[in-house]
Amino acid sequence: MTSRKRTTPPPPPPAGPPLAETVVRARGLLPALSPAERRVAQVIIDQAATAARLTITELAERAASSETTVIRFCRAMGFTGYPQLRLTLAAEAGRAAEAGADDTPVGSDISPGDDLAQVVKKIAFADARAVEDTAAQIDIAVLEHVVEVVADSRRVDIYGVGASAFVADDFQQKLHRIGRISYAWSDMHRALTSAALLDKRDVAFGISHTGTTTDTIEAFTEAKRHGAVTVALTNFPKSPIAKVADLVLTTAARETTFRSGAMASRLAQLTVIDCVFVGVAQRTYQETRTALDATYEAVRGRRVAPPARRKSSPTTTSSSSSTARRRG
């Protein structure tokens, strides 16, 4: 593989509200908010269209908090104050009304009384919404930097446990398929020993939906200590793993009853992983095409061949043609 010039991690993006739905951003900030601010956020999340019509006093009362808390929440969201938040909510509520949405979508939750048809609809809604919301809020500038450092790296270590381990394995397989040196670690003893061998030429990629998984954070921190560029993929931009990362990519999935949110979170994570993978593949197009052709050829013989088509005899063909003419 040809060597590439190493790039240094970029500075963090400037402060301000990112281009994403307010509800999605509020959900992502929940773990980092105080209990009183969290109550304000929950009103916004559960009743966005209604909240847009409330005064600051009414919102504070509905959230069992104070006007000062509402203002702190607005600033945590990146707004200058409540008027800006309210205008944004009103604009988003208008767009949602045009699309036929409301405050209680079919995918809001799964209850014990739901029949199987309702469960299917709610899971499908949650999965589709997670992918759509993730695509809407992804920071393209950060994504471009991640693609750049991965494409320029000597190797990529990917850490993830539990459900995130499946996503880590998928990312490793994709990178390996196009000739990129990569490893996915879910056993933390092996992850830590691998992280200790990284340096500034390498990338450490940590995947954690909550951003609080200690195993992943420890391996991630070890990799950073040895100079690797650290990239976090998490649902919560102010989570512990995000604080260790040089670059943070976020998803927008939410937990619901019976952990259907865990299913949606994997789909959201895979969406981001696919974006990174395709970006890397584009930057190394010729190498990617060569590697894909070689790997396809290597496994082609492992597929069951389609059944051979039987050739029609002249008599059968003639008979079929005569029948067709009579029917025509």
Coordinates of C-alpha atoms in Angstrom, one line a residue:
M1 CA 0.0 0.0 0.0
T2 CA 1.3 3.4 -0.9
S3 CA 2.3 5.8 1.9
R4 CA 0.3 9.0 2.4
K5 CA 1.1 12.2 4.1
R6 CA -0.1 12.3 7.7
T7 CA -2.5 15.0 8.7
T8 CA -3.0 16.4 12.2
P9 CA -6.4 16.4 13.9
P10 CA -8.4 19.6 13.1
P11 CA -9.4 22.1 15.7
P12 CA -13.0 21.7 17.1
P13 CA -15.8 23.3 15.1
P14 CA -16.9 26.7 16.2
A15 CA -19.7 27.0 18.8
G16 CA -23.3 27.4 17.8
P17 CA -26.4 25.3 17.1
P18 CA -25.6 22.5 14.6
L19 CA -27.8 22.0 11.6
A20 CA -30.2 19.4 13.1
E21 CA -33.7 19.1 14.4
T22 CA -34.0 20.6 17.9
V23 CA -35.6 17.5 19.3
V24 CA -32.7 15.4 18.1
R25 CA -30.2 17.7 19.7
A26 CA -32.1 17.9 22.9
R27 CA -32.2 14.2 23.2
G28 CA -28.5 13.9 22.6
L29 CA -27.8 16.4 25.4
L30 CA -30.0 14.7 28.0
P31 CA -27.2 12.9 30.0
A32 CA -25.2 16.1 30.2
L33 CA -28.0 18.3 31.6
S34 CA -29.0 19.0 35.2
P35 CA -32.2 17.3 36.5
A36 CA -34.1 20.6 36.1
E37 CA -32.8 21.3 32.6
R38 CA -33.6 17.7 31.7
R39 CA -37.2 18.2 32.6
V40 CA -37.3 21.2 30.2
A41 CA -35.6 19.1 27.5
Q42 CA -38.2 16.3 28.0
V43 CA -41.1 18.7 27.4
I44 CA -39.4 19.9 24.2
I45 CA -38.8 16.2 23.1
D46 CA -42.3 15.0 24.0
Q47 CA -44.3 18.0 22.9
A48 CA -42.3 20.0 20.4
A49 CA -45.2 21.6 18.5
T50 CA -47.0 22.5 21.8
A51 CA -43.8 23.9 23.4
A52 CA -43.4 26.3 20.4
R53 CA -46.6 28.0 21.5
L54 CA -45.7 28.4 25.2
T55 CA -44.3 31.5 26.9
I56 CA -41.1 31.0 28.9
T57 CA -43.2 31.1 32.1
E58 CA -45.6 28.4 30.8
L59 CA -42.7 26.2 29.6
A60 CA -41.0 26.5 33.0
E61 CA -44.3 25.6 34.8
R62 CA -44.9 22.6 32.6
A63 CA -41.4 21.4 33.2
A64 CA -41.7 22.0 37.0
S65 CA -38.6 24.3 36.8
S66 CA -37.8 28.0 36.5
E67 CA -37.4 30.6 33.8
T68 CA -33.7 30.7 34.7
T69 CA -33.5 27.0 34.1
V70 CA -35.2 27.4 30.7
I71 CA -32.6 30.1 29.7
R72 CA -29.7 27.8 30.8
F73 CA -31.2 25.0 28.7
C74 CA -31.4 27.3 25.7
R75 CA -27.7 28.2 26.0
A76 CA -26.8 24.6 26.5
M77 CA -28.5 24.0 23.1
G78 CA -26.5 26.8 21.5
F79 CA -29.3 29.3 21.3
T80 CA -28.9 32.9 22.5
G81 CA -32.1 32.7 24.5
Y82 CA -35.7 31.5 24.6
P83 CA -37.0 33.6 21.7
Q84 CA -34.6 31.9 19.3
L85 CA -35.5 28.5 20.6
R86 CA -39.2 29.2 20.3
L87 CA -38.9 30.5 16.8
T88 CA -36.9 27.4 15.8
L89 CA -39.5 25.1 17.3
A90 CA -42.3 26.9 15.6
A91 CA -40.5 26.6 12.2
E92 CA -39.8 22.9 12.7
A93 CA -43.4 22.4 13.9
G94 CA -44.6 24.0 10.7
R95 CA -42.5 21.7 8.5
A96 CA -43.7 18.7 10.5
A97 CA -47.3 19.7 10.1
E98 CA -46.8 20.0 6.3
A99 CA -45.3 16.5 6.3
G100 CA -48.3 15.2 8.4
A101 CA -46.4 14.5 11.6
D102 CA -47.4 15.3 15.2
D103 CA -46.0 15.1 18.7
T104 CA -46.9 11.4 19.2
P105 CA -45.6 9.4 16.2
V106 CA -46.4 5.7 15.8
G107 CA -42.9 4.8 16.8
S108 CA -43.0 6.7 20.1
D109 CA -43.0 3.6 22.3
I110 CA -44.0 -0.1 22.5
S111 CA -46.6 -0.9 25.2
P112 CA -47.6 -4.3 26.6
G113 CA -51.0 -4.0 25.0
D114 CA -49.7 -3.5 21.4
D115 CA -50.6 -6.3 19.0
L116 CA -47.8 -7.6 16.7
A117 CA -48.9 -5.5 13.8
Q118 CA -48.4 -2.4 15.9
V119 CA -45.1 -3.6 17.2
V120 CA -43.9 -4.1 13.6
K121 CA -45.0 -0.5 12.7
K122 CA -43.4 1.0 15.7
I123 CA -40.1 -0.8 15.2
A124 CA -40.0 0.1 11.5
F125 CA -40.8 3.7 12.4
A126 CA -38.0 3.9 15.0
D127 CA -35.5 2.3 12.7
A128 CA -36.3 4.5 9.8
R129 CA -36.4 7.7 12.0
A130 CA -33.1 6.9 13.5
V131 CA -31.4 6.7 10.1
E132 CA -33.2 9.9 8.8
D133 CA -32.4 11.9 12.0
T134 CA -28.8 10.7 12.0
A135 CA -28.3 11.7 8.4
A136 CA -29.9 15.1 9.1
Q137 CA -27.7 16.0 12.0
I138 CA -24.4 14.6 10.9
D139 CA -21.6 17.2 10.8
I140 CA -20.2 17.0 7.2
A141 CA -17.1 19.0 8.1
V142 CA -16.3 16.5 10.9
L143 CA -17.1 13.6 8.6
E144 CA -14.7 14.9 6.0
H145 CA -11.9 15.1 8.6
V146 CA -12.6 11.6 9.8
V147 CA -12.5 10.3 6.2
E148 CA -9.2 12.1 5.7
V149 CA -7.5 10.7 8.8
V150 CA -8.7 7.2 8.2
A151 CA -7.6 7.3 4.5
D152 CA -4.2 8.6 5.5
S153 CA -3.6 6.3 8.4
R154 CA -1.2 3.4 8.7
R155 CA -3.8 1.3 10.5
V156 CA -7.2 1.6 12.2
D157 CA -8.1 0.1 15.6
I158 CA -11.8 -0.2 16.2
Y159 CA -13.2 -0.7 19.8
G160 CA -16.7 -1.6 20.7
V161 CA -18.4 -4.0 23.1
G162 CA -22.0 -5.5 23.3
A163 CA -24.2 -4.4 20.4
S164 CA -21.4 -1.9 19.3
A165 CA -19.1 -4.8 18.7
F166 CA -21.2 -5.9 15.7
V167 CA -20.8 -2.5 14.2
A168 CA -17.1 -2.5 14.9
D169 CA -16.8 -5.9 13.1
D170 CA -18.7 -4.5 10.1
F171 CA -16.4 -1.5 9.9
Q172 CA -13.3 -3.6 10.1
Q173 CA -14.6 -6.0 7.4
K174 CA -15.4 -3.1 5.1
L175 CA -11.9 -1.5 5.5
H176 CA -10.1 -4.8 5.2
R177 CA -12.0 -5.6 2.0
I178 CA -10.5 -2.5 0.3
G179 CA -7.0 -3.2 1.6
R180 CA -6.9 -1.0 4.7
I181 CA -5.1 -2.4 7.7
S182 CA -7.7 -2.5 10.4
Y183 CA -8.6 -4.5 13.6
A184 CA -11.8 -4.7 15.6
W185 CA -11.4 -5.5 19.3
S186 CA -14.2 -6.4 21.7
D187 CA -12.0 -8.2 24.3
M188 CA -10.5 -5.4 26.3
H189 CA -7.3 -7.1 27.2
R190 CA -6.5 -7.5 23.5
A191 CA -7.8 -4.0 22.8
L192 CA -5.5 -2.4 25.4
T193 CA -2.4 -4.3 24.2
S194 CA -3.2 -3.3 20.6
A195 CA -3.8 0.4 21.6
A196 CA -0.4 0.5 23.4
L197 CA 1.3 -0.2 20.0
L198 CA -0.4 2.7 18.1
D199 CA 1.3 6.0 17.3
K200 CA 0.6 9.3 15.5
R201 CA 0.3 7.4 12.2
D202 CA -2.8 5.5 13.4
V203 CA -6.5 6.0 14.1
A204 CA -8.4 4.7 17.1
F205 CA -12.2 4.5 16.4
G206 CA -14.4 4.0 19.5
I207 CA -18.0 3.0 19.1
S208 CA -20.4 3.4 22.1
H209 CA -24.1 4.4 21.8
T210 CA -24.2 5.9 25.4
G211 CA -20.6 7.1 25.3
T212 CA -20.2 5.8 28.8
T213 CA -18.9 2.2 28.3
T214 CA -15.8 2.0 30.4
D215 CA -14.1 -0.8 28.4
T216 CA -14.2 1.2 25.2
I217 CA -13.2 4.5 26.9
E218 CA -10.2 2.8 28.5
A219 CA -8.9 1.4 25.2
F220 CA -9.6 4.7 23.5
T221 CA -7.7 6.6 26.2
E222 CA -4.7 4.3 25.9
A223 CA -4.6 4.8 22.1
K224 CA -4.7 8.6 22.6
R225 CA -1.9 8.4 25.1
H226 CA 0.3 6.8 22.5
G227 CA -0.5 9.5 19.9
A228 CA -3.2 8.0 17.8
V229 CA -6.0 10.2 16.4
T230 CA -9.1 9.3 18.3
V231 CA -12.6 9.2 16.6
A232 CA -15.7 8.6 18.7
L233 CA -19.1 7.4 17.3
T234 CA -21.8 8.0 20.0
N235 CA -25.4 9.1 20.4
F236 CA -24.4 11.8 23.0
P237 CA -22.0 14.5 22.0
K238 CA -21.1 15.5 25.5
S239 CA -20.6 11.9 26.8
P240 CA -17.3 10.7 28.5
I241 CA -16.0 9.1 25.3
A242 CA -16.6 12.4 23.3
K243 CA -14.4 14.2 25.8
V244 CA -11.5 11.9 25.0
A245 CA -11.9 12.1 21.3
D246 CA -10.2 14.3 18.8
L247 CA -13.2 14.0 16.4
V248 CA -16.8 13.1 17.3
L249 CA -19.5 11.6 15.0
T250 CA -23.0 11.4 16.4
T251 CA -26.1 9.3 15.8
A252 CA -29.7 10.2 16.6
A253 CA -31.4 7.0 17.9
R254 CA -33.4 6.8 21.1
E255 CA -34.1 4.0 23.5
T256 CA -37.6 2.7 23.8
T257 CA -39.4 -0.2 25.6
F258 CA -38.0 -3.7 25.0
R259 CA -34.7 -2.1 23.8
S260 CA -36.0 -1.5 20.3
G261 CA -33.9 1.7 20.5
A262 CA -30.8 -0.6 20.7
M263 CA -31.8 -2.0 17.3
A264 CA -32.3 1.5 15.9
S265 CA -29.0 2.6 17.4
R266 CA -27.1 -0.1 15.4
L267 CA -28.8 1.0 12.2
A268 CA -27.9 4.6 12.9
Q269 CA -24.2 3.6 13.7
L270 CA -24.0 1.5 10.5
T271 CA -25.3 4.5 8.5
V272 CA -22.4 6.7 9.8
I273 CA -19.9 3.8 9.2
D274 CA -21.1 3.5 5.6
C275 CA -20.6 7.2 5.1
V276 CA -17.0 7.0 6.4
F277 CA -16.3 3.8 4.4
V278 CA -17.6 5.3 1.1
G279 CA -15.7 8.5 1.7
V280 CA -12.4 6.5 2.2
A281 CA -13.2 4.4 -0.8
Q282 CA -13.6 7.5 -3.0
R283 CA -10.3 9.0 -1.9
T284 CA -8.4 5.8 -2.7
Y285 CA -10.5 4.9 -5.7
Q286 CA -8.0 2.9 -7.8
E287 CA -6.7 0.9 -4.8
T288 CA -10.3 0.3 -3.8
R289 CA -11.3 -1.0 -7.2
T290 CA -8.3 -3.3 -7.4
A291 CA -8.9 -4.6 -3.9
L292 CA -12.7 -5.2 -4.4
D293 CA -12.0 -7.0 -7.7
A294 CA -9.4 -9.3 -6.0
T295 CA -11.5 -10.0 -3.0
Y296 CA -14.6 -10.7 -5.1
E297 CA -12.7 -13.1 -7.2
A298 CA -11.3 -14.9 -4.1
V299 CA -14.8 -15.7 -2.8
R300 CA -16.7 -16.1 -6.0
G301 CA -16.2 -19.9 -6.0
R302 CA -17.8 -20.1 -2.5
R303 CA -21.3 -19.2 -3.9
V304 CA -23.9 -21.7 -5.1
A305 CA -24.1 -21.5 -8.9
P306 CA -27.5 -20.8 -10.3
P307 CA -29.2 -23.9 -12.0
A308 CA -28.3 -24.3 -15.6
R309 CA -31.1 -23.4 -18.0
R310 CA -32.3 -26.4 -20.1
K311 CA -32.1 -25.9 -23.8
S312 CA -35.3 -26.4 -25.7
S313 CA -35.3 -29.1 -28.4
P314 CA -36.2 -28.0 -32.0
T315 CA -39.4 -30.0 -31.8
T316 CA -40.4 -28.3 -28.5
T317 CA -39.6 -24.9 -29.9
S318 CA -41.6 -25.5 -33.0
S319 CA -44.6 -26.8 -31.1
S320 CA -44.4 -23.8 -28.7
S321 CA -44.3 -21.4 -31.6
S322 CA -47.3 -23.1 -33.3
T323 CA -49.3 -22.9 -30.1
A324 CA -48.4 -19.2 -29.6
R325 CA -49.5 -18.5 -33.2
R326 CA -52.9 -20.2 -32.6
R327 CA -53.4 -18.2 -29.3
G328 CA -52.3 -15.0 -31.0

